[in-house]
Short mmCIF file of C-alpha atoms in Angstrom, two decimals:
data_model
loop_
_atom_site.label_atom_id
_atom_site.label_comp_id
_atom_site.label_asym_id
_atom_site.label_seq_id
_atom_site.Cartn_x
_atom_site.Cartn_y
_atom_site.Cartn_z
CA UNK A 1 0.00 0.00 0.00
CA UNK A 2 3.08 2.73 0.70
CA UNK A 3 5.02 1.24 -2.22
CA UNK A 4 7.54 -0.04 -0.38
CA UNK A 5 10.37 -2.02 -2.08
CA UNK A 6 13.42 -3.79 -0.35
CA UNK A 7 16.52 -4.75 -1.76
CA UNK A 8 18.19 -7.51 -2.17
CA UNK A 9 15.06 -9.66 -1.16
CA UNK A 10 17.73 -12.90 -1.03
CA UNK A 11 21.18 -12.38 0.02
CA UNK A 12 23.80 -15.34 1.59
CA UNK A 13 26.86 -14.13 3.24
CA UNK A 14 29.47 -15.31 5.54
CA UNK A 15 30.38 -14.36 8.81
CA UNK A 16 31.64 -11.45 9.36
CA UNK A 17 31.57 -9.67 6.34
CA UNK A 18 29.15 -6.05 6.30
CA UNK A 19 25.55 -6.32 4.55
CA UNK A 20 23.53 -3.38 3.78
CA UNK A 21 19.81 -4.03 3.70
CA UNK A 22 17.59 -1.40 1.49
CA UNK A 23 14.30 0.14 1.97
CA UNK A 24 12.82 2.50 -0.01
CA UNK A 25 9.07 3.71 -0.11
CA UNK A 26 6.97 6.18 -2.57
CA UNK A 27 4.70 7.80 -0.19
CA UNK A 28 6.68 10.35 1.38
CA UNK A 29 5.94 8.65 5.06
CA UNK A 30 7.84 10.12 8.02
CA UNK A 31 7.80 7.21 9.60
CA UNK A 32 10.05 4.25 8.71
CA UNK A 33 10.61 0.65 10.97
CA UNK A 34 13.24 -2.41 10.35
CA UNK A 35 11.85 -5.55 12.25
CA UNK A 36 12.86 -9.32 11.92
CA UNK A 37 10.89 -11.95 11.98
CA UNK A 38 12.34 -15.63 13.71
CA UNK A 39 10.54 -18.69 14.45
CA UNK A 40 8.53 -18.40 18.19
CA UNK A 41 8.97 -14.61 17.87
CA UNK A 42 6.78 -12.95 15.82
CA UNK A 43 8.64 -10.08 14.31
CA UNK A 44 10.55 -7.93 16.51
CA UNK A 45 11.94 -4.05 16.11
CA UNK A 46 15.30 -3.46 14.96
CA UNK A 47 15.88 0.20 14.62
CA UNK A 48 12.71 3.28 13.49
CA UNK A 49 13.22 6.22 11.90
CA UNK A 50 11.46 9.45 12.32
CA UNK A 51 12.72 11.64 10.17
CA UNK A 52 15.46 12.03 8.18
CA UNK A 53 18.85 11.23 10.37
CA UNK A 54 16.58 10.72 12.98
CA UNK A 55 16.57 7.22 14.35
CA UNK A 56 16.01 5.79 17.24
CA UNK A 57 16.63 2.42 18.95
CA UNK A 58 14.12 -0.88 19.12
CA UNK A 59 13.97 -4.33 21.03
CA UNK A 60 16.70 -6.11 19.05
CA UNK A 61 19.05 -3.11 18.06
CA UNK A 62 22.12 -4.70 18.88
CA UNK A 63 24.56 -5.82 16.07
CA UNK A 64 22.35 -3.10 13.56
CA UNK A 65 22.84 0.34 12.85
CA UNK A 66 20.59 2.26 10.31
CA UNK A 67 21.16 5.57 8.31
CA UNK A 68 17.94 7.66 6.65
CA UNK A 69 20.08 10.49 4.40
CA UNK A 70 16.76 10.59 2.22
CA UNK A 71 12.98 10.86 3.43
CA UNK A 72 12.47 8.03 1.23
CA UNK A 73 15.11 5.34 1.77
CA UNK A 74 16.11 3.61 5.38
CA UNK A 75 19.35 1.37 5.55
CA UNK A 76 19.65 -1.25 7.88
CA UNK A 77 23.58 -2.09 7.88
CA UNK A 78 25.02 -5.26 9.69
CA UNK A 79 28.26 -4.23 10.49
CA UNK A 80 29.89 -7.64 10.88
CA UNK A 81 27.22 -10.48 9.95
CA UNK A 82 26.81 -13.35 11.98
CA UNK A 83 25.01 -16.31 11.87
CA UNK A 84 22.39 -14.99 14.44
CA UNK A 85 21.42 -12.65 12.38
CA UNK A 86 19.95 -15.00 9.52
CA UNK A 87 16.43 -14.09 9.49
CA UNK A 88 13.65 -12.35 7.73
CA UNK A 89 14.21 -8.53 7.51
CA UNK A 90 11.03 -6.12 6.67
CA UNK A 91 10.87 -2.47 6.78
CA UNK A 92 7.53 -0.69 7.33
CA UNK A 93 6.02 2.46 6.87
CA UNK A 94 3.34 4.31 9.09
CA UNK A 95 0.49 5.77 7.67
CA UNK A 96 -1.58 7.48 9.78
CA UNK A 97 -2.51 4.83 12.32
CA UNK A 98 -1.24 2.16 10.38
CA UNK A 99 1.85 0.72 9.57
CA UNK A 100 2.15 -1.16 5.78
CA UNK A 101 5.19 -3.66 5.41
CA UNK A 102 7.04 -3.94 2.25
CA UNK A 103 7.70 -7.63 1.24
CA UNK A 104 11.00 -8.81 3.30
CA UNK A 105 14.43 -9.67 2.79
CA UNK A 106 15.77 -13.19 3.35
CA UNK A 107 19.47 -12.90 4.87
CA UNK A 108 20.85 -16.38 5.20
CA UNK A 109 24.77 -16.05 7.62
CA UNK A 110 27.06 -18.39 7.01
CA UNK B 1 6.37 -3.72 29.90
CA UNK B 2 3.87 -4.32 27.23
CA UNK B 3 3.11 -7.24 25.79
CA UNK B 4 1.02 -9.51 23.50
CA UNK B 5 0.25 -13.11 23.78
CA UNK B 6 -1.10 -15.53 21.45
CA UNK B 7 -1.94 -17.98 22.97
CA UNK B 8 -3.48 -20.91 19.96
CA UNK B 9 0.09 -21.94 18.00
CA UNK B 10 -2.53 -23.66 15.68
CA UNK B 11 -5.63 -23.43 14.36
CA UNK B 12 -7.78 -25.61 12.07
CA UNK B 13 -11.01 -24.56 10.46
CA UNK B 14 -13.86 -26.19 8.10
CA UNK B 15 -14.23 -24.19 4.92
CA UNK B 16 -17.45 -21.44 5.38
CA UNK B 17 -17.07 -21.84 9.19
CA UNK B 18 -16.38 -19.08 11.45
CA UNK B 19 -13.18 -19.12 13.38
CA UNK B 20 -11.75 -16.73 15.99
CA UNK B 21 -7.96 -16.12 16.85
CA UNK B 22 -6.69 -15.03 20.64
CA UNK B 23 -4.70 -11.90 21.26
CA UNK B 24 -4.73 -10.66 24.49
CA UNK B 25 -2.47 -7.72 25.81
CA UNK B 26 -0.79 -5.92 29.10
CA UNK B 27 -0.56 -2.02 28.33
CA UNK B 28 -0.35 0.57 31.40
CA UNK B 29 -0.57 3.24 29.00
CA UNK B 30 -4.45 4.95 28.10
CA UNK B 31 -3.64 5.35 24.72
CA UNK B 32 -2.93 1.94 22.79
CA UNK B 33 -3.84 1.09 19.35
CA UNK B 34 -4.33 -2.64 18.03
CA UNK B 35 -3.89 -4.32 14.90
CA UNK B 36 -4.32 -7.64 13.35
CA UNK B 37 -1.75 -9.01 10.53
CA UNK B 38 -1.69 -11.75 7.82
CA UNK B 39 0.77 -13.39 6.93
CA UNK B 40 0.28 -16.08 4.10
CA UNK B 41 3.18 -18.59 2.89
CA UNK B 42 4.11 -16.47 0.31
CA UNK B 43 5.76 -14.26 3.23
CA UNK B 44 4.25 -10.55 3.06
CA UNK B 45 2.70 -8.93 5.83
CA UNK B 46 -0.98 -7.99 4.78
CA UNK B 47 -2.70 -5.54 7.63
CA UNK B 48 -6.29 -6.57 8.42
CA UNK B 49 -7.96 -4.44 10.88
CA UNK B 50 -7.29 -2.02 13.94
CA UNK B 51 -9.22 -0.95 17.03
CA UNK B 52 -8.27 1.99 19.06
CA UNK B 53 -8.20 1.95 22.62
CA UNK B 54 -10.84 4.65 23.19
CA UNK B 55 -13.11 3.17 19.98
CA UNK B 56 -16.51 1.97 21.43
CA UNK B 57 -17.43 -0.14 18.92
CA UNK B 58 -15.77 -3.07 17.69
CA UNK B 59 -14.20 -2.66 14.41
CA UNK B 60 -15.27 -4.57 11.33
CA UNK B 61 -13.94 -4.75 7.92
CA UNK B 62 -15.70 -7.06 5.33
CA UNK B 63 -15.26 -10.77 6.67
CA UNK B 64 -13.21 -10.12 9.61
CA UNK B 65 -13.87 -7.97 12.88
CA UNK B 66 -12.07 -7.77 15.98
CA UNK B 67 -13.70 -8.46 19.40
CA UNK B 68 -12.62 -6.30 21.54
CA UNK B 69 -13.22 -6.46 25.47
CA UNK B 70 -11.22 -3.67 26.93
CA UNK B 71 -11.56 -4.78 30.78
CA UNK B 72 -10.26 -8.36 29.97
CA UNK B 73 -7.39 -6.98 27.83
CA UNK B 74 -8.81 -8.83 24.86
CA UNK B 75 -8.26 -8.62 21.12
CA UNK B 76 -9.67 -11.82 19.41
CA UNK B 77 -10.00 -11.51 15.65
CA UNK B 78 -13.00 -13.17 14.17
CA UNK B 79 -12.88 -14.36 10.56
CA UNK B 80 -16.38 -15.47 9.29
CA UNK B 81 -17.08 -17.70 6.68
CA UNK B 82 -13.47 -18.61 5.96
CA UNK B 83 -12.13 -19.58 2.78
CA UNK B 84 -8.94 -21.65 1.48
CA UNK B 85 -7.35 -18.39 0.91
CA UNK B 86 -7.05 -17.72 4.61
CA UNK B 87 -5.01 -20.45 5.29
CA UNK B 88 -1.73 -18.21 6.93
CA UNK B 89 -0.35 -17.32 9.80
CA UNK B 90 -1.73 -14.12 11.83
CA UNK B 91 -0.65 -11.88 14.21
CA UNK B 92 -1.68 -9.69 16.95
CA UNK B 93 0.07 -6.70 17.25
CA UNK B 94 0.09 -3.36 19.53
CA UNK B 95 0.49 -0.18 19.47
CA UNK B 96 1.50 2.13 22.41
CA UNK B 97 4.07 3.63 24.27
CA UNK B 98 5.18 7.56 24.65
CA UNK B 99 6.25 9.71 22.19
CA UNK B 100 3.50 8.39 19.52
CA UNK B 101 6.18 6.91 17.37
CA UNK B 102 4.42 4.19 16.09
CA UNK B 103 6.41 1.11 17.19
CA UNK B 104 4.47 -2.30 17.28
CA UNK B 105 4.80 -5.45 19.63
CA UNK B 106 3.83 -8.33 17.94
CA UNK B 107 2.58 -11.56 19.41
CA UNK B 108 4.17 -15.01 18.37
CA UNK B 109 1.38 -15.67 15.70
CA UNK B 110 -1.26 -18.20 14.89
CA UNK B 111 -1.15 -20.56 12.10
CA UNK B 112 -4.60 -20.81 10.85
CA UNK B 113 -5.72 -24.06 8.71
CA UNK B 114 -8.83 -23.88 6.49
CA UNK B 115 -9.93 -27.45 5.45
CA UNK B 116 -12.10 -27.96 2.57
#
């Protein structure tokens, strides 16, 4: 519904290397949320942004660091991948009440 | 600390039946939104309905309305004459906090099985 896109939508690396996770919407939302999703947890918050460079911590923020340069694209960086962090990765937008996911990122660690 | 619990890890349903999904939730705050997700195995998370904390009446949108018993803490999604296409998993989430930012709490989810 926000026209949210994420790229890559499949990525495998190895441990330790950096992966930088892309989200990037068309509705000109202030709002913008990372969350993974892993078995028995539902999906938890990563990192939010609410505004441009303005970001804020979630749950699960450890190991993550985000960047928002442009209202319309939110970065979710892995600084040095490991194999706890293979999981699903989707970024949301909130309009008005609501908040509309885009359609995940696989992220398989090595 | 808020929280949401699903507590049904599975769910089966006969085709045209009605079927209803726990969610309940601990909030201290006044101000809490709720929301109900679907997830199908293709993977994307489709939104189905919300209920604000200070809305009277339950909300409803097309086959699926949300039961919602404010004194009980209760959330329960109802999903009437299910189909094969709502065969997914679902999930409870919440809304709330200070600063109006937005951030959800989700439950663990309920698979939901429609037989035919």
């Amino acid at each position: 519904d926000a026209g949210i896109t994420q790229s890559p939508r499949h990525k495998v690396t190895e441990t330790g290397t950096p992966v930088t996770l892309r989200c990037h919407q068309t509705e000109n939302h202030r709002y913008m949320y990372w969350y993974r999703q892993d078995p028995g947890h539902g999906l938890r918050l990563i990192h939010y942004s609410y505004g441009v460079k303005d970001t804020d911590k979630g749950e699960v923020s450890d190991g993550y660091s985000v960047s928002r340069s442009k209202t319309e694209d939110f970065l979710l960086t892995l600084e040095s991948a490991t194999s706890s962090q293979t999981s699903v990765y989707f970024c949301a937008t909130l309009n008005t009440d609501t908040q509309y996911f885009g359609p995940g990122t696989r992220l398989t660690v090595l | 600390a808020q929280k949401i619990t699903q507590t049904q890890p599975g769910m089966f349903v006969q085709e045209k039946e009605a079927v209803t999904l726990d969610c309940t939730y601990d909030t201290s705050d006044q101000s809490y939104g709720l929301f109900w997700y679907k997830q199908p195995s293709s993977g994307e998370m489709i939104f189905l309905i919300y209920q604000g904390s200070y809305d009277e009446q339950n909300a409803t949108e097309g086959r699926y309305s949300l039961n919602f018993q404010k004194a009980r803490k209760s959330a329960n999604l109802v999903i009437s004459a299910s189909q094969l296409g709502d065969s997914a998993m679902y999930f409870c989430a919440m809304r709330g906090g200070s600063g109006n930012t937005g951030k959800l709490i989700f439950g663990q989810g309920t698979t939901l099985q429609v037989k035919p």
